[in-house]
CSV table of C-alpha atoms and ligand atoms in Angstrom, one decimal:
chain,number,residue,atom,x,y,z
M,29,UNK,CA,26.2,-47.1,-96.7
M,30,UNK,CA,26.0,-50.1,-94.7
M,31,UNK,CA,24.9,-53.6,-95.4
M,32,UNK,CA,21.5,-54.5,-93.8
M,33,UNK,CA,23.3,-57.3,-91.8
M,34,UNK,CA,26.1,-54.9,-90.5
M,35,UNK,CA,26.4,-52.7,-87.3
M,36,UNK,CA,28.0,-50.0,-86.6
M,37,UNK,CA,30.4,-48.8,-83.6
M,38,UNK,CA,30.9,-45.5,-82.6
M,39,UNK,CA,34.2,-45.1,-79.8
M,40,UNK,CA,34.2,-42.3,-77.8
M,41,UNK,CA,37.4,-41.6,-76.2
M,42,UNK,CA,39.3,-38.6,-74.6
M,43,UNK,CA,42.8,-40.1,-74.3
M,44,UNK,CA,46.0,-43.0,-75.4
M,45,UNK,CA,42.8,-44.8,-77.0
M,46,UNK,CA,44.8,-48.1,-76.0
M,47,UNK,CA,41.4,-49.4,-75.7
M,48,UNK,CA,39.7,-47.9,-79.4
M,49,UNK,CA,43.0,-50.0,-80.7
M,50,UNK,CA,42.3,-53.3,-79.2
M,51,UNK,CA,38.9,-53.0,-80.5
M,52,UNK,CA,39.5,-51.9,-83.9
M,53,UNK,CA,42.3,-54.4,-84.1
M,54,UNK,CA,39.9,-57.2,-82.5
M,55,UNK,CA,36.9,-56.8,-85.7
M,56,UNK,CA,39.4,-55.7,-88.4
M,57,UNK,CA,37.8,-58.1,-91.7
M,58,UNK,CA,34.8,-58.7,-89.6
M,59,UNK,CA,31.9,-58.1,-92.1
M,60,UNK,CA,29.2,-58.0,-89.7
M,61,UNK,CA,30.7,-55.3,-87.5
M,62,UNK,CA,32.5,-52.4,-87.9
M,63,UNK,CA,34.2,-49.6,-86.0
M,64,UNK,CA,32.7,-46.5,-88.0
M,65,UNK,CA,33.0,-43.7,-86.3
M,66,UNK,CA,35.6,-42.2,-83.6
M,67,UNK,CA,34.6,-39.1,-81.2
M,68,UNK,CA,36.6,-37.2,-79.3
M,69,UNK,CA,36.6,-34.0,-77.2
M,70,UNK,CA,40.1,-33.9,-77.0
M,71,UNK,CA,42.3,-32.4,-80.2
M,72,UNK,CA,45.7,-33.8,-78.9
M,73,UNK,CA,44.3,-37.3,-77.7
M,74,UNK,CA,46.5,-40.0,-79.1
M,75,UNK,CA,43.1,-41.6,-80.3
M,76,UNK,CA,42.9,-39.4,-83.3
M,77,UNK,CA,46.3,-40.7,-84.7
M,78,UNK,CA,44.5,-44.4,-84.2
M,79,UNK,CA,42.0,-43.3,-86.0
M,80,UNK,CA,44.2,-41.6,-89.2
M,81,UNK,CA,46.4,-44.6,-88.9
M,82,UNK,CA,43.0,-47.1,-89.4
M,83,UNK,CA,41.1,-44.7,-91.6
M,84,UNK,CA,38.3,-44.4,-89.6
M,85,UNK,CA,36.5,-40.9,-89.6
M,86,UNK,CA,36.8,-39.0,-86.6
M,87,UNK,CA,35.3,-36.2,-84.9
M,88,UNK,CA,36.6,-33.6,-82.3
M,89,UNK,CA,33.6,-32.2,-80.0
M,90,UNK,CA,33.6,-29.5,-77.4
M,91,UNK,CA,31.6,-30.1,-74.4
M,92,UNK,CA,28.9,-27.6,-75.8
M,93,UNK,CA,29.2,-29.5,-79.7
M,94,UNK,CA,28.5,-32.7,-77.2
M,95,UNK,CA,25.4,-31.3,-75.7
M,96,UNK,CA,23.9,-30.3,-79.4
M,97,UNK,CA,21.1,-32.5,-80.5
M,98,UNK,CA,23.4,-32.2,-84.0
M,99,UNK,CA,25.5,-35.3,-82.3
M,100,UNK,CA,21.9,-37.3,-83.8
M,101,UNK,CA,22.4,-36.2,-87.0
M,102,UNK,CA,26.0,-37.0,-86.9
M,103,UNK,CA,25.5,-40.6,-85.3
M,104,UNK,CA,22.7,-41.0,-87.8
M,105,UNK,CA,24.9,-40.0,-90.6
M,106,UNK,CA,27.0,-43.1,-90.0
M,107,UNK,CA,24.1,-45.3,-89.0
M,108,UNK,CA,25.6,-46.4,-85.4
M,109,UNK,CA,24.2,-49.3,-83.5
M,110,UNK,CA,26.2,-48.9,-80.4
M,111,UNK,CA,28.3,-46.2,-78.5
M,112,UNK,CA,31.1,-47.4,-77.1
M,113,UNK,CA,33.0,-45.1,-74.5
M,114,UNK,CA,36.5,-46.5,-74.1
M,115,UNK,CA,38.2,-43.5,-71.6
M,116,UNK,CA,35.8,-40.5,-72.4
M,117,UNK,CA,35.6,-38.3,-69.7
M,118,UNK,CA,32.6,-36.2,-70.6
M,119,UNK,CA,29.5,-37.0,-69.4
M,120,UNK,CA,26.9,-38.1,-71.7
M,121,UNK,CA,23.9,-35.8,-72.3
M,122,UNK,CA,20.3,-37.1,-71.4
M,123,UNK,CA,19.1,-36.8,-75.2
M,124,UNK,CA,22.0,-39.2,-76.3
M,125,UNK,CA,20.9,-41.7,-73.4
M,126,UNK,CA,17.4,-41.5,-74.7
M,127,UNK,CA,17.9,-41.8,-78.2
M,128,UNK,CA,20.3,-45.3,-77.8
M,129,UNK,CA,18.9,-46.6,-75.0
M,130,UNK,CA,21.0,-49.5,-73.8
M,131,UNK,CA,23.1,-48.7,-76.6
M,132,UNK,CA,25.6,-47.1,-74.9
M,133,UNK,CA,28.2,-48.7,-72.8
M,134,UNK,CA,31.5,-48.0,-71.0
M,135,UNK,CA,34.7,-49.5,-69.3
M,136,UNK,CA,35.6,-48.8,-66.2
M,137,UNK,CA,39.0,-49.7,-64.5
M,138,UNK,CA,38.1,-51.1,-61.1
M,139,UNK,CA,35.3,-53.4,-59.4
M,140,UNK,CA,32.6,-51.0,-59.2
M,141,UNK,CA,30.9,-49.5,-57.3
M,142,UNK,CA,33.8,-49.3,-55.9
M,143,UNK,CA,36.4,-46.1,-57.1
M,144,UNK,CA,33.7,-45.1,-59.6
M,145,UNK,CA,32.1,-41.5,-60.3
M,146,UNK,CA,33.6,-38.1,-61.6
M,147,UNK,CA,37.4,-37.4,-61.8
M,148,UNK,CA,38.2,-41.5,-61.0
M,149,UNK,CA,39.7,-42.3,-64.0
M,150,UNK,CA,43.6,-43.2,-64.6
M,151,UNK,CA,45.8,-43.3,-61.9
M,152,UNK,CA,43.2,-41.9,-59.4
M,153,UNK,CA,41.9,-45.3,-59.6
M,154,UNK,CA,44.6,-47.5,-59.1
M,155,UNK,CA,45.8,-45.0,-56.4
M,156,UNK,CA,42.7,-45.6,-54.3
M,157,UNK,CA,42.8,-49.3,-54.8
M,158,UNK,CA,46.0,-49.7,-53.1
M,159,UNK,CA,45.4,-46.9,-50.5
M,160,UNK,CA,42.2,-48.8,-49.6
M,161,UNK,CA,44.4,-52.1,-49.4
M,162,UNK,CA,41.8,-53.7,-51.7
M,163,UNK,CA,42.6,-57.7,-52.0
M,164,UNK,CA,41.1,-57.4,-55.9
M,165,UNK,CA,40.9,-55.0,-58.6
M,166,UNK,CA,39.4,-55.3,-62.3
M,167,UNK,CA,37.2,-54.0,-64.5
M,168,UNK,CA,33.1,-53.2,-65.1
M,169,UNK,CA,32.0,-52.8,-67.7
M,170,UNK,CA,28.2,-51.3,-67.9
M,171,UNK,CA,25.7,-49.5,-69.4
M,172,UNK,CA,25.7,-45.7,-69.6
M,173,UNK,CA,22.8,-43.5,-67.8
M,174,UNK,CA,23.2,-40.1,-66.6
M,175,UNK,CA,25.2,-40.2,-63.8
M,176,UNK,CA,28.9,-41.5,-63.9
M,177,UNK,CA,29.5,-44.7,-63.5
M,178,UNK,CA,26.2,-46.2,-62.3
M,179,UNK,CA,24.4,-47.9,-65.2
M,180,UNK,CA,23.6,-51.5,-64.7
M,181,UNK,CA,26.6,-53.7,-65.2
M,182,UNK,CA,27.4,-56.2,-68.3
M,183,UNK,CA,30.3,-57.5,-66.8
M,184,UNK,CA,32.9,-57.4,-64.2
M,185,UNK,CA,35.8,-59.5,-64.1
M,186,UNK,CA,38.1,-59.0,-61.1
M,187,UNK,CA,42.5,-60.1,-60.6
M,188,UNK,CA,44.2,-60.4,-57.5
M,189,UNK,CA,46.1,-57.1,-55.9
M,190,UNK,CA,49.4,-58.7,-55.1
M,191,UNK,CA,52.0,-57.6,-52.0
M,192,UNK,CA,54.2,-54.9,-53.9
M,193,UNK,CA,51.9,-53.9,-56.5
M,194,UNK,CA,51.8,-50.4,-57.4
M,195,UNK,CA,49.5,-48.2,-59.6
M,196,UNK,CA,51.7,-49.0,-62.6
M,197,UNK,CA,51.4,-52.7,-61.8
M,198,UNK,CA,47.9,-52.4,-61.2
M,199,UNK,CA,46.8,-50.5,-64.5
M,200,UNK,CA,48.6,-53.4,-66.3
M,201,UNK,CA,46.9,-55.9,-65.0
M,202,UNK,CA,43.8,-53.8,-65.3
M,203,UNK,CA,44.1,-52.5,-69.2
M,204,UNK,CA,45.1,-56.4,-70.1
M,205,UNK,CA,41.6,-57.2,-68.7
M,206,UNK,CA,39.8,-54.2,-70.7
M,207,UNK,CA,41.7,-55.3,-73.8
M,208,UNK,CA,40.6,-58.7,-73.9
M,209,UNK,CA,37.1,-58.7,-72.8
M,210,UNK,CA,35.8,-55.5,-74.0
M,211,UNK,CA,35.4,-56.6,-77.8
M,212,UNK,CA,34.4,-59.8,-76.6
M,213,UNK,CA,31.7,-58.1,-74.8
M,214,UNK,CA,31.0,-55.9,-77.5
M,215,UNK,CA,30.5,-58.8,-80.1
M,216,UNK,CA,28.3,-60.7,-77.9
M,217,UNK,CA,25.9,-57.1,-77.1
M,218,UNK,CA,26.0,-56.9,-81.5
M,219,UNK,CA,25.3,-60.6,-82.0
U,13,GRF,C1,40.7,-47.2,-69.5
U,13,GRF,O1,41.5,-47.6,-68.4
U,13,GRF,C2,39.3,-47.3,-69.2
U,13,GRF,O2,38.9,-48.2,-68.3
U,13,GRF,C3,39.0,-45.9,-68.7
U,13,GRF,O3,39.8,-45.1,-69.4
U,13,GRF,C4,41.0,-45.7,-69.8
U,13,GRF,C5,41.2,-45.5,-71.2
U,13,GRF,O4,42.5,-45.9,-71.6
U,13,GRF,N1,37.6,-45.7,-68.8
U,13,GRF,P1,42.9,-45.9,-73.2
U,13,GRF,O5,42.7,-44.4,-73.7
U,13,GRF,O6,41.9,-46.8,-73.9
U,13,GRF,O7,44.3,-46.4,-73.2
């Protein structure tokens, strides 16, 4: 049960869950908002061992499970506020975009619209940063809607692609970014 004054994150995530960490770690003791909930469709995502490790419940979903208005009742159950997709790489259905509307947000890894839509995630991203000879990279983060990618943005915050920069390089500059300004934005959505 939750206090009246407290909200509720869910994290969906598919992989490392680098990014579920920061944020858990960022409003560990906060009383007015809490990381309650962890979903993944993924049973060997590095996630669910963040989640154990935190003792947060988690949840594993296949695609179909994901697509079953019984994801309500489930979100309901744990009275979220806010879905928060930190690397999930199915799409959302249409009911869950209508049942939290503007309540659902995501990270991406690059400037969008730029290297945005299905199967640019990871490396892929990076990959076509540098191939493009982009001068900037960084990260959007945006509401969800059906299609990948293309919700209206919150934020973007860009840093500079430097000579000799590769895709390892790049995503290190790129996950700092999502680390630190992700539950920053995320506070400031709940506040
Ligand atoms: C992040 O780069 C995020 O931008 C993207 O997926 C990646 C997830 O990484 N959407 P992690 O699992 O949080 O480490």
């Amino acid at each position: 049960m939750k206090q009246d004054h407290q909200k509720h994150i869910a994290i969906f995530a598919s992989g490392k869950g680098s990014n579920a960490q920061a944020i858990i770690d960022y409003f560990k003791g906060n009383e007015s908002i809490k990381v309650a909930l962890i979903v993944t469709n993924n049973k060997t995502a590095g996630v669910i061992q963040i989640a154990k490790e935190n003792r947060i419940p988690f949840d594993i979903v296949s695609p179909k499970e994901l697509k079953d208005e019984e994801m309500l009742d489930m979100l309901d159950v744990y009275e979220i506020d806010l879905i928060v997709l930190a690397g999930f790489l199915l799409l959302i259905p249409a009911f869950l975009i209508q049942a939290y509307p503007d309540k659902i947000i995501n990270i991406h890894p690059a400037l969008l619209p730029k290297h945005g839509g299905k199967g640019m995630y990871g490396k892929h991203v990076h990959e076509a940063v540098l191939s493009n000879k982009d001068a900037e990279t960084g990260i959007t983060i945006h509401y969800v809607n059906e299609h990948y990618d293309e919700g209206a943005y919150i934020t973007q915050i860009g840093c500079h692609v430097e000579p000799g920069d590769n895709v390892e390089a790049l995503a290190a500059k790129v996950q700092k970014l999502e680390h630190e300004h992700y539950p920053q934005e995320i506070e400031k959505l709940l506040s």
